[in-house]
Amino acid sequence: MSKFLGIFLALIALVQFSHQEPWKNDKIVKVWEHQQQQQQLQQQQQQQLQQQQLQQQQQQQGNAFNFESAQNSQLKGEFFQNFQNAQPQAGAPVVPVVQNAQANGPFPIQQQTITNTGEKIVENLIGGIQFDCATRPTGHWRDGKFCDIFHACVHGQQRKTYVCPIVGERTYFDEVTKRCEFLNQNQSACTTNSFYL
């Protein structure tokens, strides 16, 4: 019973003490609130820092893409030299850019296209070559005169004409694989002229 009485007296003393000095309780609450505010502030600062780092990474990736694009433009030579000046301004209608147009023969065209995902890309097309798609099913077909040029036929009509990219070696369009292949893999594949070479 004396044990019970000791606990009871201790509880009474604690209650009296807390009522005698309520400022200590308020001080503890204020310290706790201040700590919570500091934690929230630190979390906000960390989130802002993470957002800034993400934006910097995205900007660096964009710069790397622009650098690669510039290198690719240089490799394509005189046909696509003025690409940066030829891009349409925002809100302007998209019109194909024709460079070095020749009356008889192929010439490059750059056309801005919007993909299914909404991304804007520039297609490097070829103009000045007629191709009969009337007897061909929908698909891609190699040109009869230039082995590195191929045509997109859709429902019997010619839609677009492409050229295989320059990648340091001669390439040709293979109608079997429907891809641009390296000529050194099949020397007899390109007995006709090449547009670029």
PDB file of C-alpha atoms in Angstrom:
ATOM      1  CA  MET A   1       0.000   0.000   0.000  1.00  0.00           C
ATOM      2  CA  SER A   2       2.875   2.336   0.667  1.00  0.00           C
ATOM      3  CA  LYS A   3       4.013   1.798  -2.926  1.00  0.00           C
ATOM      4  CA  PHE A   4       0.604   2.832  -4.230  1.00  0.00           C
ATOM      5  CA  LEU A   5       0.599   5.867  -1.969  1.00  0.00           C
ATOM      6  CA  GLY A   6       4.061   6.909  -3.273  1.00  0.00           C
ATOM      7  CA  ILE A   7       2.942   6.752  -6.892  1.00  0.00           C
ATOM      8  CA  PHE A   8      -0.212   8.684  -6.078  1.00  0.00           C
ATOM      9  CA  LEU A   9       1.722  11.439  -4.301  1.00  0.00           C
ATOM     10  CA  ALA A  10       4.196  11.653  -7.207  1.00  0.00           C
ATOM     11  CA  LEU A  11       1.332  12.146  -9.672  1.00  0.00           C
ATOM     12  CA  ILE A  12      -0.199  14.882  -7.526  1.00  0.00           C
ATOM     13  CA  ALA A  13       3.173  16.640  -7.302  1.00  0.00           C
ATOM     14  CA  LEU A  14       3.607  16.434 -11.087  1.00  0.00           C
ATOM     15  CA  VAL A  15       0.174  17.950 -11.714  1.00  0.00           C
ATOM     16  CA  GLN A  16       0.819  20.745  -9.216  1.00  0.00           C
ATOM     17  CA  PHE A  17       4.248  21.426 -10.700  1.00  0.00           C
ATOM     18  CA  SER A  18       2.888  21.672 -14.234  1.00  0.00           C
ATOM     19  CA  HIS A  19       0.177  24.087 -13.057  1.00  0.00           C
ATOM     20  CA  GLN A  20       2.660  26.178 -11.113  1.00  0.00           C
ATOM     21  CA  GLU A  21       5.011  26.658 -14.107  1.00  0.00           C
ATOM     22  CA  PRO A  22       2.893  26.525 -17.307  1.00  0.00           C
ATOM     23  CA  TRP A  23       5.516  28.572 -19.181  1.00  0.00           C
ATOM     24  CA  LYS A  24       7.767  25.496 -19.291  1.00  0.00           C
ATOM     25  CA  ASN A  25       5.060  23.520 -21.136  1.00  0.00           C
ATOM     26  CA  ASP A  26       4.554  26.389 -23.579  1.00  0.00           C
ATOM     27  CA  LYS A  27       8.287  26.568 -24.128  1.00  0.00           C
ATOM     28  CA  ILE A  28       8.462  22.838 -24.923  1.00  0.00           C
ATOM     29  CA  VAL A  29       5.564  23.182 -27.391  1.00  0.00           C
ATOM     30  CA  LYS A  30       7.208  26.181 -29.067  1.00  0.00           C
ATOM     31  CA  VAL A  31      10.509  24.329 -29.417  1.00  0.00           C
ATOM     32  CA  TRP A  32       8.693  21.364 -30.913  1.00  0.00           C
ATOM     33  CA  GLU A  33       6.770  23.605 -33.366  1.00  0.00           C
ATOM     34  CA  HIS A  34      10.020  25.354 -34.309  1.00  0.00           C
ATOM     35  CA  GLN A  35      11.671  21.995 -35.020  1.00  0.00           C
ATOM     36  CA  GLN A  36       8.749  20.977 -37.241  1.00  0.00           C
ATOM     37  CA  GLN A  37       8.966  24.259 -39.151  1.00  0.00           C
ATOM     38  CA  GLN A  38      12.701  23.770 -39.637  1.00  0.00           C
ATOM     39  CA  GLN A  39      12.138  20.247 -40.973  1.00  0.00           C
ATOM     40  CA  GLN A  40       9.477  21.482 -43.398  1.00  0.00           C
ATOM     41  CA  LEU A  41      11.774  24.270 -44.568  1.00  0.00           C
ATOM     42  CA  GLN A  42      14.614  21.805 -45.125  1.00  0.00           C
ATOM     43  CA  GLN A  43      12.306  19.507 -47.112  1.00  0.00           C
ATOM     44  CA  GLN A  44      11.192  22.417 -49.301  1.00  0.00           C
ATOM     45  CA  GLN A  45      14.804  23.440 -49.895  1.00  0.00           C
ATOM     46  CA  GLN A  46      15.726  19.864 -50.830  1.00  0.00           C
ATOM     47  CA  GLN A  47      12.807  19.685 -53.274  1.00  0.00           C
ATOM     48  CA  GLN A  48      13.844  22.982 -54.874  1.00  0.00           C
ATOM     49  CA  LEU A  49      17.428  21.772 -55.150  1.00  0.00           C
ATOM     50  CA  GLN A  50      16.281  18.522 -56.773  1.00  0.00           C
ATOM     51  CA  GLN A  51      14.128  20.469 -59.254  1.00  0.00           C
ATOM     52  CA  GLN A  52      17.065  22.729 -60.136  1.00  0.00           C
ATOM     53  CA  GLN A  53      19.330  19.709 -60.645  1.00  0.00           C
ATOM     54  CA  LEU A  54      16.716  18.064 -62.864  1.00  0.00           C
ATOM     55  CA  GLN A  55      16.373  21.241 -64.950  1.00  0.00           C
ATOM     56  CA  GLN A  56      20.157  21.455 -65.317  1.00  0.00           C
ATOM     57  CA  GLN A  57      20.316  17.822 -66.443  1.00  0.00           C
ATOM     58  CA  GLN A  58      17.560  18.408 -68.988  1.00  0.00           C
ATOM     59  CA  GLN A  59      19.339  21.517 -70.263  1.00  0.00           C
ATOM     60  CA  GLN A  60      22.633  19.625 -70.555  1.00  0.00           C
ATOM     61  CA  GLN A  61      20.896  16.823 -72.445  1.00  0.00           C
ATOM     62  CA  GLY A  62      19.341  19.411 -74.764  1.00  0.00           C
ATOM     63  CA  ASN A  63      22.768  20.977 -75.336  1.00  0.00           C
ATOM     64  CA  ALA A  64      24.238  17.556 -76.107  1.00  0.00           C
ATOM     65  CA  PHE A  65      21.430  16.924 -78.604  1.00  0.00           C
ATOM     66  CA  ASN A  66      22.023  20.303 -80.247  1.00  0.00           C
ATOM     67  CA  PHE A  67      25.752  19.547 -80.470  1.00  0.00           C
ATOM     68  CA  GLU A  68      25.080  16.161 -82.111  1.00  0.00           C
ATOM     69  CA  SER A  69      22.618  17.781 -84.508  1.00  0.00           C
ATOM     70  CA  ALA A  70      25.238  20.349 -85.503  1.00  0.00           C
ATOM     71  CA  GLN A  71      27.783  17.604 -86.150  1.00  0.00           C
ATOM     72  CA  ASN A  72      25.288  15.689 -88.289  1.00  0.00           C
ATOM     73  CA  SER A  73      24.525  18.828 -90.297  1.00  0.00           C
ATOM     74  CA  GLN A  74      28.221  19.301 -91.023  1.00  0.00           C
ATOM     75  CA  LEU A  75      28.504  15.718 -92.262  1.00  0.00           C
ATOM     76  CA  LYS A  76      25.713  16.220 -94.751  1.00  0.00           C
ATOM     77  CA  GLY A  77      27.789  18.858 -96.516  1.00  0.00           C
ATOM     78  CA  GLU A  78      26.596  21.681 -98.669  1.00  0.00           C
ATOM     79  CA  PHE A  79      23.080  20.290 -99.168  1.00  0.00           C
ATOM     80  CA  PHE A  80      21.989  21.110 -95.636  1.00  0.00           C
ATOM     81  CA  GLN A  81      24.355  23.963 -94.687  1.00  0.00           C
ATOM     82  CA  ASN A  82      21.710  26.584 -94.055  1.00  0.00           C
ATOM     83  CA  PHE A  83      19.394  24.448 -91.961  1.00  0.00           C
ATOM     84  CA  GLN A  84      19.413  26.758 -88.915  1.00  0.00           C
ATOM     85  CA  ASN A  85      18.328  29.758 -91.002  1.00  0.00           C
ATOM     86  CA  ALA A  86      15.691  27.760 -92.845  1.00  0.00           C
ATOM     87  CA  GLN A  87      13.584  26.652 -89.892  1.00  0.00           C
ATOM     88  CA  PRO A  88      10.148  28.258 -89.755  1.00  0.00           C
ATOM     89  CA  GLN A  89       9.374  30.751 -87.009  1.00  0.00           C
ATOM     90  CA  ALA A  90       6.761  29.904 -84.366  1.00  0.00           C
ATOM     91  CA  GLY A  91       3.274  30.264 -85.781  1.00  0.00           C
ATOM     92  CA  ALA A  92       4.517  30.317 -89.367  1.00  0.00           C
ATOM     93  CA  PRO A  93       3.103  27.734 -91.782  1.00  0.00           C
ATOM     94  CA  VAL A  94       5.334  24.721 -92.347  1.00  0.00           C
ATOM     95  CA  VAL A  95       6.718  24.878 -95.872  1.00  0.00           C
ATOM     96  CA  PRO A  96       9.347  22.473 -97.193  1.00  0.00           C
ATOM     97  CA  VAL A  97      12.751  24.109 -97.622  1.00  0.00           C
ATOM     98  CA  VAL A  98      14.290  23.370-101.008  1.00  0.00           C
ATOM     99  CA  GLN A  99      18.018  23.899-101.478  1.00  0.00           C
ATOM    100  CA  ASN A 100      20.091  23.701-104.645  1.00  0.00           C
ATOM    101  CA  ALA A 101      17.058  22.790-106.722  1.00  0.00           C
ATOM    102  CA  GLN A 102      18.028  21.444-110.103  1.00  0.00           C
ATOM    103  CA  ALA A 103      15.732  21.147-113.064  1.00  0.00           C
ATOM    104  CA  ASN A 104      16.752  17.575-113.896  1.00  0.00           C
ATOM    105  CA  GLY A 105      17.744  15.460-110.953  1.00  0.00           C
ATOM    106  CA  PRO A 106      17.370  15.007-107.253  1.00  0.00           C
ATOM    107  CA  PHE A 107      17.684  17.800-104.713  1.00  0.00           C
ATOM    108  CA  PRO A 108      17.346  17.853-100.916  1.00  0.00           C
ATOM    109  CA  ILE A 109      14.265  19.099 -99.071  1.00  0.00           C
ATOM    110  CA  GLN A 110      13.907  19.666 -95.342  1.00  0.00           C
ATOM    111  CA  GLN A 111      10.363  19.371 -94.058  1.00  0.00           C
ATOM    112  CA  GLN A 112       9.193  19.846 -90.479  1.00  0.00           C
ATOM    113  CA  THR A 113       6.827  17.088 -89.369  1.00  0.00           C
ATOM    114  CA  ILE A 114       4.911  16.473 -86.158  1.00  0.00           C
ATOM    115  CA  THR A 115       5.083  12.872 -84.910  1.00  0.00           C
ATOM    116  CA  ASN A 116       2.283  10.894 -83.257  1.00  0.00           C
ATOM    117  CA  THR A 117       3.686  11.931 -79.856  1.00  0.00           C
ATOM    118  CA  GLY A 118       3.570  15.638 -80.785  1.00  0.00           C
ATOM    119  CA  GLU A 119       7.336  15.953 -81.208  1.00  0.00           C
ATOM    120  CA  LYS A 120       8.556  18.162 -84.052  1.00  0.00           C
ATOM    121  CA  ILE A 121      11.218  16.603 -86.256  1.00  0.00           C
ATOM    122  CA  VAL A 122      12.827  17.683 -89.507  1.00  0.00           C
ATOM    123  CA  GLU A 123      12.709  15.082 -92.251  1.00  0.00           C
ATOM    124  CA  ASN A 124      15.499  15.170 -94.801  1.00  0.00           C
ATOM    125  CA  LEU A 125      13.663  14.334 -97.996  1.00  0.00           C
ATOM    126  CA  ILE A 126      14.614  14.294-101.668  1.00  0.00           C
ATOM    127  CA  GLY A 127      12.765  16.090-104.444  1.00  0.00           C
ATOM    128  CA  GLY A 128      12.982  16.058-108.216  1.00  0.00           C
ATOM    129  CA  ILE A 129      12.589  12.306-108.688  1.00  0.00           C
ATOM    130  CA  GLN A 130       9.418  10.846-110.119  1.00  0.00           C
ATOM    131  CA  PHE A 131       8.514   7.312-109.119  1.00  0.00           C
ATOM    132  CA  ASP A 132       5.541   5.239-110.280  1.00  0.00           C
ATOM    133  CA  CYS A 133       3.716   3.882-107.245  1.00  0.00           C
ATOM    134  CA  ALA A 134       0.568   2.928-109.170  1.00  0.00           C
ATOM    135  CA  THR A 135       1.577  -0.734-109.511  1.00  0.00           C
ATOM    136  CA  ARG A 136       3.192  -1.028-106.078  1.00  0.00           C
ATOM    137  CA  PRO A 137       1.591  -1.920-102.758  1.00  0.00           C
ATOM    138  CA  THR A 138       1.948   0.408 -99.788  1.00  0.00           C
ATOM    139  CA  GLY A 139       5.533   0.363 -98.527  1.00  0.00           C
ATOM    140  CA  HIS A 140       9.055   1.590 -99.236  1.00  0.00           C
ATOM    141  CA  TRP A 141      10.657   0.939-102.645  1.00  0.00           C
ATOM    142  CA  ARG A 142      14.139   1.568-104.015  1.00  0.00           C
ATOM    143  CA  ASP A 143      14.537   4.067-106.831  1.00  0.00           C
ATOM    144  CA  GLY A 144      15.375   2.627-110.245  1.00  0.00           C
ATOM    145  CA  LYS A 145      18.118   5.160-110.976  1.00  0.00           C
ATOM    146  CA  PHE A 146      19.698   5.890-107.581  1.00  0.00           C
ATOM    147  CA  CYS A 147      20.282   2.912-105.298  1.00  0.00           C
ATOM    148  CA  ASP A 148      20.560   4.994-102.115  1.00  0.00           C
ATOM    149  CA  ILE A 149      17.175   6.676-102.677  1.00  0.00           C
ATOM    150  CA  PHE A 150      13.866   5.062-101.752  1.00  0.00           C
ATOM    151  CA  HIS A 151      10.235   6.095-102.022  1.00  0.00           C
ATOM    152  CA  ALA A 152       7.245   5.759 -99.710  1.00  0.00           C
ATOM    153  CA  CYS A 153       4.210   4.588-101.647  1.00  0.00           C
ATOM    154  CA  VAL A 154       0.794   4.772 -99.987  1.00  0.00           C
ATOM    155  CA  HIS A 155      -2.281   3.371-101.740  1.00  0.00           C
ATOM    156  CA  GLY A 156      -0.670   3.632-105.173  1.00  0.00           C
ATOM    157  CA  GLN A 157       0.617   7.191-104.779  1.00  0.00           C
ATOM    158  CA  GLN A 158       4.111   8.524-104.115  1.00  0.00           C
ATOM    159  CA  ARG A 159       4.155  10.247-100.717  1.00  0.00           C
ATOM    160  CA  LYS A 160       7.775  10.956 -99.824  1.00  0.00           C
ATOM    161  CA  THR A 161      11.244  10.265-101.156  1.00  0.00           C
ATOM    162  CA  TYR A 162      14.179   9.618 -98.813  1.00  0.00           C
ATOM    163  CA  VAL A 163      17.916   9.109 -99.165  1.00  0.00           C
ATOM    164  CA  CYS A 164      19.960   6.686 -97.074  1.00  0.00           C
ATOM    165  CA  PRO A 165      22.072   8.611 -94.554  1.00  0.00           C
ATOM    166  CA  ILE A 166      25.775   9.250 -94.943  1.00  0.00           C
ATOM    167  CA  VAL A 167      27.500   7.307 -92.186  1.00  0.00           C
ATOM    168  CA  GLY A 168      31.083   7.307 -93.402  1.00  0.00           C
ATOM    169  CA  GLU A 169      30.525   4.531 -95.941  1.00  0.00           C
ATOM    170  CA  ARG A 170      28.385   4.063 -99.001  1.00  0.00           C
ATOM    171  CA  THR A 171      24.923   2.731 -98.312  1.00  0.00           C
ATOM    172  CA  TYR A 172      22.059   1.500-100.443  1.00  0.00           C
ATOM    173  CA  PHE A 173      18.381   0.767 -99.846  1.00  0.00           C
ATOM    174  CA  ASP A 174      17.706  -2.965 -99.704  1.00  0.00           C
ATOM    175  CA  GLU A 175      14.158  -3.793-100.815  1.00  0.00           C
ATOM    176  CA  VAL A 176      14.279  -7.158 -99.043  1.00  0.00           C
ATOM    177  CA  THR A 177      15.160  -5.863 -95.569  1.00  0.00           C
ATOM    178  CA  LYS A 178      13.540  -2.438 -96.193  1.00  0.00           C
ATOM    179  CA  ARG A 179      16.595  -0.814 -94.598  1.00  0.00           C
ATOM    180  CA  CYS A 180      19.641   1.141 -95.646  1.00  0.00           C
ATOM    181  CA  GLU A 181      22.547  -1.312 -95.700  1.00  0.00           C
ATOM    182  CA  PHE A 182      26.305  -0.857 -96.086  1.00  0.00           C
ATOM    183  CA  LEU A 183      27.506  -1.473 -99.625  1.00  0.00           C
ATOM    184  CA  ASN A 184      30.644  -3.261 -98.402  1.00  0.00           C
ATOM    185  CA  GLN A 185      28.355  -6.056 -97.105  1.00  0.00           C
ATOM    186  CA  ASN A 186      27.040  -6.685-100.641  1.00  0.00           C
ATOM    187  CA  GLN A 187      29.221  -5.181-103.392  1.00  0.00           C
ATOM    188  CA  SER A 188      26.822  -6.071-106.220  1.00  0.00           C
ATOM    189  CA  ALA A 189      23.769  -4.527-104.543  1.00  0.00           C
ATOM    190  CA  CYS A 190      24.279  -1.087-106.031  1.00  0.00           C
ATOM    191  CA  THR A 191      25.068  -1.183-109.726  1.00  0.00           C
ATOM    192  CA  THR A 192      23.088   2.003-110.384  1.00  0.00           C
ATOM    193  CA  ASN A 193      24.216   5.496-109.444  1.00  0.00           C
ATOM    194  CA  SER A 194      24.264   6.758-105.904  1.00  0.00           C
ATOM    195  CA  PHE A 195      22.781  10.160-105.198  1.00  0.00           C
ATOM    196  CA  TYR A 196      25.542  11.208-102.799  1.00  0.00           C
ATOM    197  CA  LEU A 197      28.546   9.487-104.420  1.00  0.00           C
TER     198      LEU A 197
END
